[in-house]
mmCIF file of C-alpha atoms and ligand atoms in Angstrom:
data_model
loop_
_atom_site.group_PDB
_atom_site.id
_atom_site.type_symbol
_atom_site.label_atom_id
_atom_site.label_comp_id
_atom_site.label_asym_id
_atom_site.label_seq_id
_atom_site.Cartn_x
_atom_site.Cartn_y
_atom_site.Cartn_z
ATOM 1 C CA MET A 722 -11.462 2.784 18.121
ATOM 2 C CA THR A 723 -13.212 0.665 20.946
ATOM 3 C CA ALA A 724 -10.542 -0.533 23.936
ATOM 4 C CA ARG A 725 -9.444 -4.086 23.694
ATOM 5 C CA ARG A 726 -8.425 -6.147 26.349
ATOM 6 C CA LEU A 727 -4.633 -5.677 27.020
ATOM 7 C CA ASP A 728 -3.635 -9.326 25.759
ATOM 8 C CA GLN A 729 -5.455 -8.795 22.452
ATOM 9 C CA LEU A 730 -4.132 -5.287 21.993
ATOM 10 C CA LEU A 731 -0.306 -6.660 22.292
ATOM 11 C CA SER A 732 -1.154 -9.615 20.226
ATOM 12 C CA SER A 733 -3.230 -7.445 17.367
ATOM 13 C CA LEU A 734 0.098 -4.996 17.598
ATOM 14 C CA GLY A 735 2.327 -8.012 16.431
ATOM 15 C CA TYR A 736 4.140 -7.818 20.025
ATOM 16 C CA CYS A 737 3.548 -11.165 20.851
ATOM 17 C CA SER A 738 0.806 -14.368 21.240
ATOM 18 C CA ARG A 739 -2.184 -13.401 23.983
ATOM 19 C CA ARG A 740 -0.493 -16.302 25.906
ATOM 20 C CA ASP A 741 2.980 -14.661 25.976
ATOM 21 C CA ALA A 742 0.900 -11.220 26.698
ATOM 22 C CA ARG A 743 -0.084 -13.162 29.725
ATOM 23 C CA ASP A 744 3.519 -14.082 30.574
ATOM 24 C CA TRP A 745 4.895 -10.342 29.797
ATOM 25 C CA LEU A 746 2.274 -9.342 32.386
ATOM 26 C CA LYS A 747 3.014 -11.426 34.913
ATOM 27 C CA ALA A 748 6.591 -10.718 34.517
ATOM 28 C CA GLY A 749 5.708 -7.063 35.204
ATOM 29 C CA ARG A 750 6.954 -5.455 31.900
ATOM 30 C CA ILE A 751 3.382 -4.028 31.436
ATOM 31 C CA SER A 752 2.093 -0.873 32.810
ATOM 32 C CA VAL A 753 -0.981 1.425 32.506
ATOM 33 C CA ALA A 754 -0.870 5.168 33.588
ATOM 34 C CA GLY A 755 2.192 4.303 35.187
ATOM 35 C CA LYS A 756 1.448 1.480 37.115
ATOM 36 C CA VAL A 757 2.306 -2.283 36.203
ATOM 37 C CA ALA A 758 -0.653 -3.898 35.265
ATOM 38 C CA SER A 759 -1.550 -7.870 35.729
ATOM 39 C CA ASP A 760 -4.681 -8.435 34.354
ATOM 40 C CA PRO A 761 -5.021 -9.578 31.031
ATOM 41 C CA GLY A 762 -8.686 -8.376 30.690
ATOM 42 C CA LEU A 763 -8.120 -4.938 31.488
ATOM 43 C CA LYS A 764 -9.132 -2.747 28.784
ATOM 44 C CA PRO A 765 -6.866 0.507 29.133
ATOM 45 C CA ALA A 766 -6.827 3.350 26.379
ATOM 46 C CA ALA A 767 -3.775 2.281 24.351
ATOM 47 C CA ALA A 768 -1.780 5.395 24.661
ATOM 48 C CA ALA A 769 -1.435 4.749 28.378
ATOM 49 C CA VAL A 770 -0.169 1.420 27.890
ATOM 50 C CA ARG A 771 3.781 1.047 28.352
ATOM 51 C CA ILE A 772 5.965 -2.222 27.451
ATOM 52 C CA ASP A 773 9.369 -2.137 29.338
ATOM 53 C CA GLY A 774 8.426 1.559 29.561
ATOM 54 C CA GLU A 775 7.842 2.193 25.843
ATOM 55 C CA PRO A 776 4.666 3.480 24.446
ATOM 56 C CA LEU A 777 2.819 1.095 21.999
ATOM 57 C CA ASP A 778 4.210 1.144 18.264
ATOM 58 C CA HIS A 779 1.108 2.738 16.450
ATOM 59 C CA PRO A 780 -1.781 1.672 18.183
ATOM 60 C CA GLU A 781 -4.447 3.953 16.304
ATOM 61 C CA GLY A 782 -3.231 2.124 12.752
ATOM 62 C CA LEU A 783 -0.820 2.695 10.159
ATOM 63 C CA LEU A 784 -0.531 4.639 6.681
ATOM 64 C CA LEU A 785 2.605 4.456 4.898
ATOM 65 C CA LEU A 786 3.643 5.851 1.617
ATOM 66 C CA LEU A 787 6.618 3.595 0.108
ATOM 67 C CA ASN A 788 8.912 4.335 -2.859
ATOM 68 C CA LYS A 789 8.477 0.908 -4.341
ATOM 69 C CA PRO A 790 12.157 -0.249 -5.654
ATOM 70 C CA LEU A 791 11.838 -2.921 -8.864
ATOM 71 C CA GLY A 792 12.108 -6.525 -7.589
ATOM 72 C CA LEU A 793 9.852 -6.769 -5.458
ATOM 73 C CA THR A 794 6.310 -8.201 -4.738
ATOM 74 C CA CYS A 795 3.425 -6.860 -3.285
ATOM 75 C CA SER A 796 2.452 -10.310 -2.050
ATOM 76 C CA HIS A 797 1.980 -11.747 1.205
ATOM 77 C CA ASP A 798 3.217 -15.174 0.107
ATOM 78 C CA LEU A 799 6.673 -15.647 1.058
ATOM 79 C CA ARG A 800 7.119 -17.764 -1.924
ATOM 80 C CA GLU A 801 6.989 -14.818 -4.281
ATOM 81 C CA ALA A 802 10.016 -13.047 -1.886
ATOM 82 C CA PRO A 803 11.291 -10.668 -1.753
ATOM 83 C CA LEU A 804 8.329 -9.063 -0.596
ATOM 84 C CA VAL A 805 7.483 -5.157 -0.552
ATOM 85 C CA TYR A 806 6.967 -5.993 3.464
ATOM 86 C CA ASP A 807 10.743 -6.830 3.644
ATOM 87 C CA LEU A 808 11.418 -3.150 3.936
ATOM 88 C CA LEU A 809 9.111 -2.893 7.106
ATOM 89 C CA PRO A 810 9.777 -3.363 10.938
ATOM 90 C CA PRO A 811 9.270 -7.128 10.789
ATOM 91 C CA ARG A 812 6.631 -6.549 14.027
ATOM 92 C CA TRP A 813 4.389 -5.045 11.634
ATOM 93 C CA ARG A 814 3.788 -8.237 9.561
ATOM 94 C CA ASP A 815 2.417 -9.848 12.742
ATOM 95 C CA ARG A 816 -0.130 -7.126 13.202
ATOM 96 C CA ASN A 817 -4.109 -8.060 12.824
ATOM 97 C CA PRO A 818 -5.731 -6.224 10.707
ATOM 98 C CA VAL A 819 -2.778 -6.817 8.508
ATOM 99 C CA VAL A 820 -0.730 -4.245 6.887
ATOM 100 C CA THR A 821 -1.594 -4.491 3.228
ATOM 101 C CA THR A 822 -1.037 -2.632 -0.055
ATOM 102 C CA VAL A 823 -3.462 -0.179 -1.528
ATOM 103 C CA GLY A 824 -3.899 -2.047 -4.693
ATOM 104 C CA ARG A 825 -0.584 -3.630 -6.519
ATOM 105 C CA LEU A 826 2.558 -2.720 -8.396
ATOM 106 C CA ASP A 827 3.955 -5.253 -10.371
ATOM 107 C CA LYS A 828 7.295 -6.826 -9.511
ATOM 108 C CA GLU A 829 9.083 -4.944 -12.275
ATOM 109 C CA THR A 830 7.187 -1.402 -11.533
ATOM 110 C CA SER A 831 8.893 0.997 -9.289
ATOM 111 C CA GLY A 832 6.945 3.878 -7.454
ATOM 112 C CA LEU A 833 4.581 4.990 -4.930
ATOM 113 C CA LEU A 834 2.861 2.758 -2.853
ATOM 114 C CA LEU A 835 0.174 3.122 0.149
ATOM 115 C CA LEU A 836 0.452 0.567 2.678
ATOM 116 C CA THR A 837 -2.073 0.428 5.565
ATOM 117 C CA ASP A 838 -4.065 -1.689 8.293
ATOM 118 C CA GLN A 839 -7.234 0.373 7.661
ATOM 119 C CA THR A 840 -9.391 -1.924 5.663
ATOM 120 C CA ASP A 841 -11.753 1.281 4.506
ATOM 121 C CA LEU A 842 -9.587 2.845 3.545
ATOM 122 C CA VAL A 843 -7.929 0.088 1.238
ATOM 123 C CA HIS A 844 -11.519 -0.412 -0.353
ATOM 124 C CA ARG A 845 -12.260 3.302 -0.937
ATOM 125 C CA LEU A 846 -8.755 4.413 -2.698
ATOM 126 C CA THR A 847 -9.165 1.272 -4.991
ATOM 127 C CA SER A 848 -12.727 1.330 -5.512
ATOM 128 C CA PRO A 849 -13.179 2.785 -9.225
ATOM 129 C CA LYS A 850 -16.374 4.616 -7.888
ATOM 130 C CA HIS A 851 -13.901 7.049 -5.715
ATOM 131 C CA LYS A 852 -12.228 7.647 -9.248
ATOM 132 C CA VAL A 853 -8.427 8.355 -7.408
ATOM 133 C CA PRO A 854 -6.081 9.386 -10.052
ATOM 134 C CA LYS A 855 -2.841 7.370 -10.439
ATOM 135 C CA ILE A 856 -0.171 8.750 -12.601
ATOM 136 C CA TYR A 857 2.403 6.645 -14.286
ATOM 137 C CA HIS A 858 5.528 7.130 -16.219
ATOM 138 C CA ALA A 859 5.788 4.495 -19.060
ATOM 139 C CA SER A 860 9.082 4.367 -21.128
ATOM 140 C CA LEU A 861 7.840 2.583 -24.365
ATOM 141 C CA ASP A 862 10.010 0.649 -26.865
ATOM 142 C CA ARG A 863 9.116 2.656 -30.118
ATOM 143 C CA ASP A 864 7.828 6.443 -30.337
ATOM 144 C CA LEU A 865 4.518 7.217 -29.085
ATOM 145 C CA PRO A 866 1.403 7.388 -31.905
ATOM 146 C CA SER A 867 -0.137 10.461 -31.065
ATOM 147 C CA GLU A 868 -3.258 8.889 -31.973
ATOM 148 C CA LEU A 869 -3.166 7.070 -28.412
ATOM 149 C CA ILE A 870 -3.889 10.235 -26.918
ATOM 150 C CA PRO A 871 -7.786 10.285 -27.934
ATOM 151 C CA LEU A 872 -7.902 6.701 -27.897
ATOM 152 C CA PHE A 873 -7.086 6.160 -24.052
ATOM 153 C CA ALA A 874 -9.236 9.481 -23.276
ATOM 154 C CA ALA A 875 -12.177 8.101 -25.315
ATOM 155 C CA GLY A 876 -12.844 5.174 -22.625
ATOM 156 C CA THR A 877 -13.292 2.553 -25.399
ATOM 157 C CA LEU A 878 -10.152 0.474 -24.978
ATOM 158 C CA GLN A 879 -11.093 -3.046 -24.306
ATOM 159 C CA LEU A 880 -8.432 -5.494 -22.706
ATOM 160 C CA ASP A 881 -8.351 -9.284 -23.107
ATOM 161 C CA GLY A 882 -10.625 -11.047 -20.549
ATOM 162 C CA GLU A 883 -11.898 -7.915 -19.073
ATOM 163 C CA GLU A 884 -15.821 -7.616 -19.001
ATOM 164 C CA SER A 885 -15.543 -3.256 -19.497
ATOM 165 C CA PRO A 886 -13.587 -1.072 -21.673
ATOM 166 C CA CYS A 887 -11.041 0.884 -19.469
ATOM 167 C CA ALA A 888 -12.320 3.994 -18.177
ATOM 168 C CA PRO A 889 -11.294 7.083 -20.068
ATOM 169 C CA ALA A 890 -7.250 7.697 -18.815
ATOM 170 C CA THR A 891 -5.172 10.846 -19.494
ATOM 171 C CA LEU A 892 -2.251 10.405 -21.797
ATOM 172 C CA ARG A 893 0.701 13.071 -22.114
ATOM 173 C CA GLN A 894 3.785 13.016 -24.137
ATOM 174 C CA ILE A 895 7.037 13.607 -22.252
ATOM 175 C CA SER A 896 9.611 12.868 -25.025
ATOM 176 C CA PRO A 897 8.907 10.516 -28.159
ATOM 177 C CA ARG A 898 9.434 7.201 -26.095
ATOM 178 C CA LEU A 899 7.933 8.479 -22.828
ATOM 179 C CA ALA A 900 4.619 9.013 -21.816
ATOM 180 C CA GLU A 901 2.405 10.036 -18.481
ATOM 181 C CA VAL A 902 -0.605 8.200 -18.083
ATOM 182 C CA THR A 903 -3.495 9.159 -15.644
ATOM 183 C CA LEU A 904 -5.670 6.488 -14.642
ATOM 184 C CA ILE A 905 -8.717 6.318 -11.981
ATOM 185 C CA GLU A 906 -8.811 2.383 -11.976
ATOM 186 C CA GLY A 907 -6.494 -0.566 -11.568
ATOM 187 C CA LYS A 908 -6.944 -3.474 -13.839
ATOM 188 C CA TYR A 909 -4.119 -6.413 -13.942
ATOM 189 C CA HIS A 910 -1.098 -4.778 -15.655
ATOM 190 C CA GLN A 911 -3.566 -2.434 -16.928
ATOM 191 C CA VAL A 912 -0.826 0.300 -18.351
ATOM 192 C CA ARG A 913 1.549 -2.199 -19.900
ATOM 193 C CA ARG A 914 -1.658 -3.842 -21.309
ATOM 194 C CA MET A 915 -3.286 -0.576 -23.099
ATOM 195 C CA PHE A 916 -0.206 0.197 -24.502
ATOM 196 C CA ALA A 917 -0.071 -3.088 -26.061
ATOM 197 C CA ALA A 918 -3.680 -3.319 -26.851
ATOM 198 C CA ALA A 919 -3.809 0.116 -28.335
ATOM 199 C CA ALA A 920 -0.219 0.060 -30.428
ATOM 200 C CA GLY A 921 1.211 -3.096 -29.945
ATOM 201 C CA LEU A 922 4.216 -1.112 -27.820
ATOM 202 C CA THR A 923 5.616 -2.874 -25.191
ATOM 203 C CA VAL A 924 6.332 -0.670 -22.001
ATOM 204 C CA THR A 925 9.869 -1.410 -21.263
ATOM 205 C CA ALA A 926 9.763 0.550 -17.661
ATOM 206 C CA LEU A 927 7.216 1.910 -15.478
ATOM 207 C CA HIS A 928 6.981 4.019 -12.495
ATOM 208 C CA ARG A 929 4.163 5.414 -10.152
ATOM 209 C CA THR A 930 4.855 9.071 -9.770
ATOM 210 C CA ALA A 931 1.319 10.334 -7.846
ATOM 211 C CA PHE A 932 -1.638 8.248 -5.993
ATOM 212 C CA GLY A 933 -4.520 11.106 -5.555
ATOM 213 C CA ASN A 934 -2.849 14.268 -4.407
ATOM 214 C CA LEU A 935 0.225 12.163 -2.987
ATOM 215 C CA THR A 936 3.782 12.331 -4.545
ATOM 216 C CA LEU A 937 7.100 10.811 -3.804
ATOM 217 C CA GLY A 938 8.843 14.037 -3.113
ATOM 218 C CA ASP A 939 12.182 13.226 -2.511
ATOM 219 C CA LEU A 940 12.036 9.888 -1.028
ATOM 220 C CA ALA A 941 14.570 7.196 -2.149
ATOM 221 C CA PRO A 942 13.943 3.911 -3.702
ATOM 222 C CA GLY A 943 12.886 1.404 -0.609
ATOM 223 C CA ALA A 944 12.471 3.979 1.857
ATOM 224 C CA TYR A 945 8.637 5.296 3.218
ATOM 225 C CA ARG A 946 7.524 7.718 5.291
ATOM 226 C CA GLU A 947 4.361 7.615 7.256
ATOM 227 C CA LEU A 948 1.090 9.774 6.819
ATOM 228 C CA SER A 949 -1.222 10.987 9.234
ATOM 229 C CA LEU A 950 -4.602 8.609 8.597
ATOM 230 C CA ASP A 951 -6.310 11.643 8.400
ATOM 231 C CA SER A 952 -4.459 13.165 5.929
ATOM 232 C CA PRO A 953 -6.109 15.619 3.767
ATOM 233 C CA ASP A 954 -4.439 14.468 0.742
ATOM 234 C CA LEU A 955 -6.569 11.036 0.757
HETATM 235 N N1 LIG B 1180 -0.125 -0.741 -14.742
HETATM 236 C C1 LIG B 1180 0.615 -1.662 -15.060
HETATM 237 O O1 LIG B 1180 0.818 -2.212 -16.042
HETATM 238 N N2 LIG B 1180 1.431 -2.544 -13.882
HETATM 239 C C2 LIG B 1180 1.380 -1.953 -12.600
HETATM 240 O O2 LIG B 1180 2.362 -1.894 -11.867
HETATM 241 C C3 LIG B 1180 0.666 -0.614 -12.455
HETATM 242 C C4 LIG B 1180 -0.161 -0.462 -13.587
#
């Protein structure tokens, strides 16, 4: 990462405005490599900076794996609260680049959700070109008709308002009304719309269990864990 000015660095990590950063410097709260810093234009290595003696919070970026609970929205719009971002430390909301979800889960979908401030990673993981598999468990209002398995696999299922049919998807029956669906794309409300379009079925509960090689493990609903930005699972 290219070195940034101290005032820019602190404001981009959500600590304060650039103006406040200058006041913090004047007050002697910031040190670089053990020495009190006063110049807002200094471009130090982020790892050498301390605020009130504390190292900077994730200066190289953030990648989080969250177990999204039901009822939270993947939006930054406070009018749609409660938001998934409410589960994170408040300072992370003020970071620039912003911490954002990698794709979205519906308000009434639970499970594995990635969040990051790495724009390139968001593009790579959400692009259908990269075919990252996402696995969902869908509860259905009626028994799963077996003919849906080849229909989902065929890559011909057309959803209203979409230009192209759904890419081939893997459907596995777990029990008569519980199915596992693996998608390599992420159209709006895709799983719910696929069951509705294919057989008029309603998805009564939807939970994402995996994203690429990543799974939730024993993460409780509402909890998150940090992933390394060069995680081999991505
Ligand atoms: N498909 C849906 O219908 N909803 C989600 O949240 C994710 C995939």
